[in-house]
PDB file of C-alpha atoms in Angstrom:
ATOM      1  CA  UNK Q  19       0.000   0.000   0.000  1.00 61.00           C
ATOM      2  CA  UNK Q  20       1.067   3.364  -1.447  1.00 66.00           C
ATOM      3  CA  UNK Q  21       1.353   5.950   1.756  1.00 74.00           C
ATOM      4  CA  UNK Q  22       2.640   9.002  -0.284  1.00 72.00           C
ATOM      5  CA  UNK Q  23       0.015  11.474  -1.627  1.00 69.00           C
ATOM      6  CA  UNK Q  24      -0.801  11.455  -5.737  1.00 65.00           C
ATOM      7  CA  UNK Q  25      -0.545  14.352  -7.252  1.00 63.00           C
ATOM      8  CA  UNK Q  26      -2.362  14.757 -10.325  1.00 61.00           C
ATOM      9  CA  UNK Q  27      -2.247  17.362 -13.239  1.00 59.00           C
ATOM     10  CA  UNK Q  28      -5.726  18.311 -15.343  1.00 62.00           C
ATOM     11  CA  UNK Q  29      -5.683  19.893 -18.539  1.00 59.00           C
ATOM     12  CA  UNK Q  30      -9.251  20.223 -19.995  1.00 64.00           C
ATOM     13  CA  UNK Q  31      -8.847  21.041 -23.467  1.00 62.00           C
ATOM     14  CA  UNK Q  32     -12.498  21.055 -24.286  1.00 63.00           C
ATOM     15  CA  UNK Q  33     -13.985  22.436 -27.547  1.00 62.00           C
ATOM     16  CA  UNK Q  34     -13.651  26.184 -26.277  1.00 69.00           C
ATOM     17  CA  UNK Q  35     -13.444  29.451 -28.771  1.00 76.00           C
ATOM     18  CA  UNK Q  36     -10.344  30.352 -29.549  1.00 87.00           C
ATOM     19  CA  UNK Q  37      -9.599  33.361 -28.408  1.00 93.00           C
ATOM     20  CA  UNK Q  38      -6.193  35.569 -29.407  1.00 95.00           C
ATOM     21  CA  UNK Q  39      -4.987  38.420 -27.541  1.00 94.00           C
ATOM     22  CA  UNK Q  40      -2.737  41.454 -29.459  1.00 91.00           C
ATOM     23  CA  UNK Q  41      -3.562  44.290 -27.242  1.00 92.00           C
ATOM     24  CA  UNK Q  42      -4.037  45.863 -24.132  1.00 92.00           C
ATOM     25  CA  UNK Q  43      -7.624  46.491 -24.875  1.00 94.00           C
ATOM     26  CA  UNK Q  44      -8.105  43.372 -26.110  1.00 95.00           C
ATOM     27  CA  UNK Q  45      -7.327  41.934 -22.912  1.00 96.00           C
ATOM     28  CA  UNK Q  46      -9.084  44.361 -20.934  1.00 96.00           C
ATOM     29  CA  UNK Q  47     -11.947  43.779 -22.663  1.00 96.00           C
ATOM     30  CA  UNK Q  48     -11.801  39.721 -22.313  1.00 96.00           C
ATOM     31  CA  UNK Q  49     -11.089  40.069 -18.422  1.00 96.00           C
ATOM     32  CA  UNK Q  50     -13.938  42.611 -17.783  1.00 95.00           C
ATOM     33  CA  UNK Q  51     -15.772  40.209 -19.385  1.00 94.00           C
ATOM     34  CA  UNK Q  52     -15.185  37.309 -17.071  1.00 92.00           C
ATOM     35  CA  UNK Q  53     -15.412  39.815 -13.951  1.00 92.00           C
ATOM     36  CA  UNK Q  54     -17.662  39.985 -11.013  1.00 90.00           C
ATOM     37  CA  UNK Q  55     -18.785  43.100 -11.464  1.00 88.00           C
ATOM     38  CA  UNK Q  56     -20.880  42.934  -8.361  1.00 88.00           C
ATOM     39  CA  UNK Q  57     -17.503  43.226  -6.701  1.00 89.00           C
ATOM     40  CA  UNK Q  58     -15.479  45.111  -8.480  1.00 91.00           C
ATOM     41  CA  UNK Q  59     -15.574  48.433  -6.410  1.00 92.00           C
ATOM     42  CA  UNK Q  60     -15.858  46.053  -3.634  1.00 93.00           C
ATOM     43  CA  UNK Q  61     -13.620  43.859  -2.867  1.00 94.00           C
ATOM     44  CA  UNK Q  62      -9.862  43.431  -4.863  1.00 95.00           C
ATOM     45  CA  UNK Q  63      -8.823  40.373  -6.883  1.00 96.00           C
ATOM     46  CA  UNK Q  64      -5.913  39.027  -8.703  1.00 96.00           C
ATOM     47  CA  UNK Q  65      -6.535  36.841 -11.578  1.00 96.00           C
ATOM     48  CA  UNK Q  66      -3.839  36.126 -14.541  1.00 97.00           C
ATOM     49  CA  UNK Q  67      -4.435  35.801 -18.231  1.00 96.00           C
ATOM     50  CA  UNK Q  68      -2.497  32.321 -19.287  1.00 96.00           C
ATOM     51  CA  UNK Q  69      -1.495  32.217 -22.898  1.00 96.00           C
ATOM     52  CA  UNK Q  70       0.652  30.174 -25.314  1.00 96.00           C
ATOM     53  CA  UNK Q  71       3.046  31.868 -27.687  1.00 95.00           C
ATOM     54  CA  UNK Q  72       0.761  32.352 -30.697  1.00 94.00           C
ATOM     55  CA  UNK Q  73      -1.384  34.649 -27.810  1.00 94.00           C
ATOM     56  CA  UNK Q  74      -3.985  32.377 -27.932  1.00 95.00           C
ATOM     57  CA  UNK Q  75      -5.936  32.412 -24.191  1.00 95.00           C
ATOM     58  CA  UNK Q  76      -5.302  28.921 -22.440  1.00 93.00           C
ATOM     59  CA  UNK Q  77      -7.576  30.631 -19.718  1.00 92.00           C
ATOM     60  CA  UNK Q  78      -8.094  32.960 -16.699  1.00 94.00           C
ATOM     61  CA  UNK Q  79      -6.852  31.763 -13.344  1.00 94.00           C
ATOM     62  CA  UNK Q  80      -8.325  33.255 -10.333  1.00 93.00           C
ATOM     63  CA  UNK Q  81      -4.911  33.521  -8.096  1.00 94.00           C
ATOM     64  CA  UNK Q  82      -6.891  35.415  -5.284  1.00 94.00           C
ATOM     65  CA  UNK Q  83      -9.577  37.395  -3.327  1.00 92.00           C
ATOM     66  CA  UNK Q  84      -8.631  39.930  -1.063  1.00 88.00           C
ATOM     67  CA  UNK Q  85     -10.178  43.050   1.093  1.00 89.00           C
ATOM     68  CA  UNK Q  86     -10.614  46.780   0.420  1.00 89.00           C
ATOM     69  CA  UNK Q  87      -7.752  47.661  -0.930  1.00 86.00           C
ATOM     70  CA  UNK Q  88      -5.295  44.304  -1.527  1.00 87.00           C
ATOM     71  CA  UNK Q  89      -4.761  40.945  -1.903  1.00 91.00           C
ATOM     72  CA  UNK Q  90      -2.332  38.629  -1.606  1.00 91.00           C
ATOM     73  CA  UNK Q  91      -0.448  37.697  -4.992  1.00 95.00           C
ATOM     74  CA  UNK Q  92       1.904  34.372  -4.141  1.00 96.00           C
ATOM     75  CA  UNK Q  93       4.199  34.093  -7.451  1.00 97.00           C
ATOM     76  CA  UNK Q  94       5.066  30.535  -6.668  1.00 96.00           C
ATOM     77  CA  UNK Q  95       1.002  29.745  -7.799  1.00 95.00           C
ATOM     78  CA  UNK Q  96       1.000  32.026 -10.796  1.00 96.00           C
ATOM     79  CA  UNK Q  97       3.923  30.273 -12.015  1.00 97.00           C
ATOM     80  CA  UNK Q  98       3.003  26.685 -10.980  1.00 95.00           C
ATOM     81  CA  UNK Q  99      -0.621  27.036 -13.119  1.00 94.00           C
ATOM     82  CA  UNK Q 100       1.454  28.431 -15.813  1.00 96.00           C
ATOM     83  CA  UNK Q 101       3.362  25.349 -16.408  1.00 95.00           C
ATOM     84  CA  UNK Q 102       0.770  23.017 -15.536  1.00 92.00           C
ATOM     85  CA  UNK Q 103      -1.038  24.560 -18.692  1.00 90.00           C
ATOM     86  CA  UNK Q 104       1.784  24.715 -20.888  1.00 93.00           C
ATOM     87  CA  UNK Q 105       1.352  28.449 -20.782  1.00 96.00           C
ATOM     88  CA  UNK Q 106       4.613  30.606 -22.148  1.00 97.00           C
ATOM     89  CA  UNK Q 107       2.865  34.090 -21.792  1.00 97.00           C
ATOM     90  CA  UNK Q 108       0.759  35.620 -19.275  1.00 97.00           C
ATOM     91  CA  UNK Q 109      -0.813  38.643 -18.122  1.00 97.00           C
ATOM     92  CA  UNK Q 110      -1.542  39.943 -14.511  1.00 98.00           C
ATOM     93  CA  UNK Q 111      -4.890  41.590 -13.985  1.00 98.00           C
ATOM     94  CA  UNK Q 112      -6.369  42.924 -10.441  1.00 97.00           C
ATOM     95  CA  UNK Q 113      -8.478  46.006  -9.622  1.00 96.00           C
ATOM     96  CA  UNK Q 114      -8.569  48.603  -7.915  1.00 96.00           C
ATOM     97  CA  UNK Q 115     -12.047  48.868  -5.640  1.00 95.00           C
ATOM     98  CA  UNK Q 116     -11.305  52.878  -4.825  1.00 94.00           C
ATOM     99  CA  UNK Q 117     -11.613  53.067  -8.472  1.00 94.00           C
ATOM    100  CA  UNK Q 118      -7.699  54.636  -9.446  1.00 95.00           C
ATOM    101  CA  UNK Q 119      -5.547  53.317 -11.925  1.00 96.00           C
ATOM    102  CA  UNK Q 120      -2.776  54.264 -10.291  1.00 96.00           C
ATOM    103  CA  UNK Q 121      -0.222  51.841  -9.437  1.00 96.00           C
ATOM    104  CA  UNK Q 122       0.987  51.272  -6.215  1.00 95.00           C
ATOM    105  CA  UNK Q 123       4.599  50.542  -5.227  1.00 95.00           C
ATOM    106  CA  UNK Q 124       3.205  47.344  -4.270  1.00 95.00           C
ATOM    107  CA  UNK Q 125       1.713  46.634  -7.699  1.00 96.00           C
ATOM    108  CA  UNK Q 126       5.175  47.616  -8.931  1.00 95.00           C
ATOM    109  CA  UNK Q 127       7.288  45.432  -6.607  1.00 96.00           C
ATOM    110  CA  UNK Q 128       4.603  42.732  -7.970  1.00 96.00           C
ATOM    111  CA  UNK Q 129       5.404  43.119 -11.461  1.00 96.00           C
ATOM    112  CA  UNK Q 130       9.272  43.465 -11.096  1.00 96.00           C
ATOM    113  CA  UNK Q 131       9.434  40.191  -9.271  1.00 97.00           C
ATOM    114  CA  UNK Q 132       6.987  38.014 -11.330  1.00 97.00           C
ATOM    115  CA  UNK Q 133       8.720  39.203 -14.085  1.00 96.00           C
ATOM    116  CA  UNK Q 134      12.171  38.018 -13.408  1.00 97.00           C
ATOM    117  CA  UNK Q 135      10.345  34.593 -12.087  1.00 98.00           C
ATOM    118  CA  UNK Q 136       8.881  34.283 -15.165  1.00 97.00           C
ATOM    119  CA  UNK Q 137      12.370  34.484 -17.047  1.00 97.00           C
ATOM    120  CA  UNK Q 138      13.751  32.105 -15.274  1.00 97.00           C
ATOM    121  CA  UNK Q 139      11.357  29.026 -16.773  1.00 97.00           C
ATOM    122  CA  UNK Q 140      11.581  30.794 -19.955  1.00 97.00           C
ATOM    123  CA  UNK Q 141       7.765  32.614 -19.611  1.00 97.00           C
ATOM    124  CA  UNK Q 142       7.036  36.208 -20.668  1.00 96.00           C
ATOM    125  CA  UNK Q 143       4.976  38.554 -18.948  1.00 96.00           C
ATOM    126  CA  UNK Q 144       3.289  40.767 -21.113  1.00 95.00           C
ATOM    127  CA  UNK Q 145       1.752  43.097 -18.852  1.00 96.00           C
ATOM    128  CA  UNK Q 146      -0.063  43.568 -15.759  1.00 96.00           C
ATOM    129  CA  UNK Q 147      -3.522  45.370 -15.436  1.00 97.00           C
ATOM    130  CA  UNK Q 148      -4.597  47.312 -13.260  1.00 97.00           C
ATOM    131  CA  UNK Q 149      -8.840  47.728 -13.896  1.00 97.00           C
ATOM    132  CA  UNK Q 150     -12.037  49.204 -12.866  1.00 96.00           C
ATOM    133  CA  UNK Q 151     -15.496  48.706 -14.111  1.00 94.00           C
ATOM    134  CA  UNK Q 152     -14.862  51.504 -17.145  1.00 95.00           C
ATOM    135  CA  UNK Q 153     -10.832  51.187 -17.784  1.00 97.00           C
ATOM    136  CA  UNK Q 154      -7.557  50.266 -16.965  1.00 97.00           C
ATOM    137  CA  UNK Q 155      -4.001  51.271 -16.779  1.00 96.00           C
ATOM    138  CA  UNK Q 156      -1.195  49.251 -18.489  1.00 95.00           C
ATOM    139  CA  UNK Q 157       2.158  48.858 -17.081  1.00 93.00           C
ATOM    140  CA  UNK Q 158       3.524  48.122 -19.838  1.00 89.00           C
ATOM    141  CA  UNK Q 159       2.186  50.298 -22.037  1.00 72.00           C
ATOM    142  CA  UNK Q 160       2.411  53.427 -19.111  1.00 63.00           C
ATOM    143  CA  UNK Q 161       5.864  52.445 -17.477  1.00 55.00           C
ATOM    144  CA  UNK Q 162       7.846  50.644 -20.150  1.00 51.00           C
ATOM    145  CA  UNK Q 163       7.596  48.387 -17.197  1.00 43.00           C
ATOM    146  CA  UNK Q 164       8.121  45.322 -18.815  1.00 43.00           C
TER     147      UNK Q 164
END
């Protein structure tokens, strides 16, 4: 009798629309989409845009729920789901419930780190989002973050 834990990997390829990402309003638009927006000014939330190198969406992955004004982003997850999916490009996407756009030094820190992580297993991050229920600011695009 076995008395170590299985651990199992899922991919559910399904017979979804294929949906390709080129821009930042592009994936505004697909994340607003698949938003709560019951909770949007509410509460914040973290969720990252997994994609494969053609920018074809693999899916949304909710990393995290948080209070008024944060949540907790843990790298190690965003990075595990990533490879679980076969994902090489991502995007990071949480709002802001006071309704700015602008980015934090946390949201910065955020993006500097996951960023690096993600060059290390060969991943790209394309941008991070930062959204409310009527826009959203690109680091990318806004810092030459990335």
């Amino acid at each position: 009798m076995n008395k170590l834990m299985e651990i199992s990997v899922t991919y559910n390829t399904g017979n979804f629309e294929k949906i390709r990402i080129s821009s930042h309003k592009q994936a505004y638009n697909l994340v607003i989409e698949n938003w709560n927006l019951g909770t949007i000014e509410f509460q914040e939330e973290c969720k990252v845009i997994l994609m494969n190198k053609g920018n074809f969406v693999l899916g949304i992955y909710n990393v995290s729920k948080g209070g008024i004004d944060s949540s907790v982003v843990d790298i190690r997850i965003i990075l595990a789901v990533a490879l679980k999916c076969n994902a090489t490009q991502l995007i990071l996407v949480h709002n802001h419930p006071s309704g700015s756009l602008t980015p934090s030094n946390s949201d910065k820190n955020i993006t500097e780190k996951l960023s690096k992580a993600c060059d290390l297993l060969n991943l790209t991050l394309l941008d991070h989002l930062i959204i409310t229920r009527n826009d959203y600011y690109s680091l990318n695009k806004e810092d030459n973050f990335l």
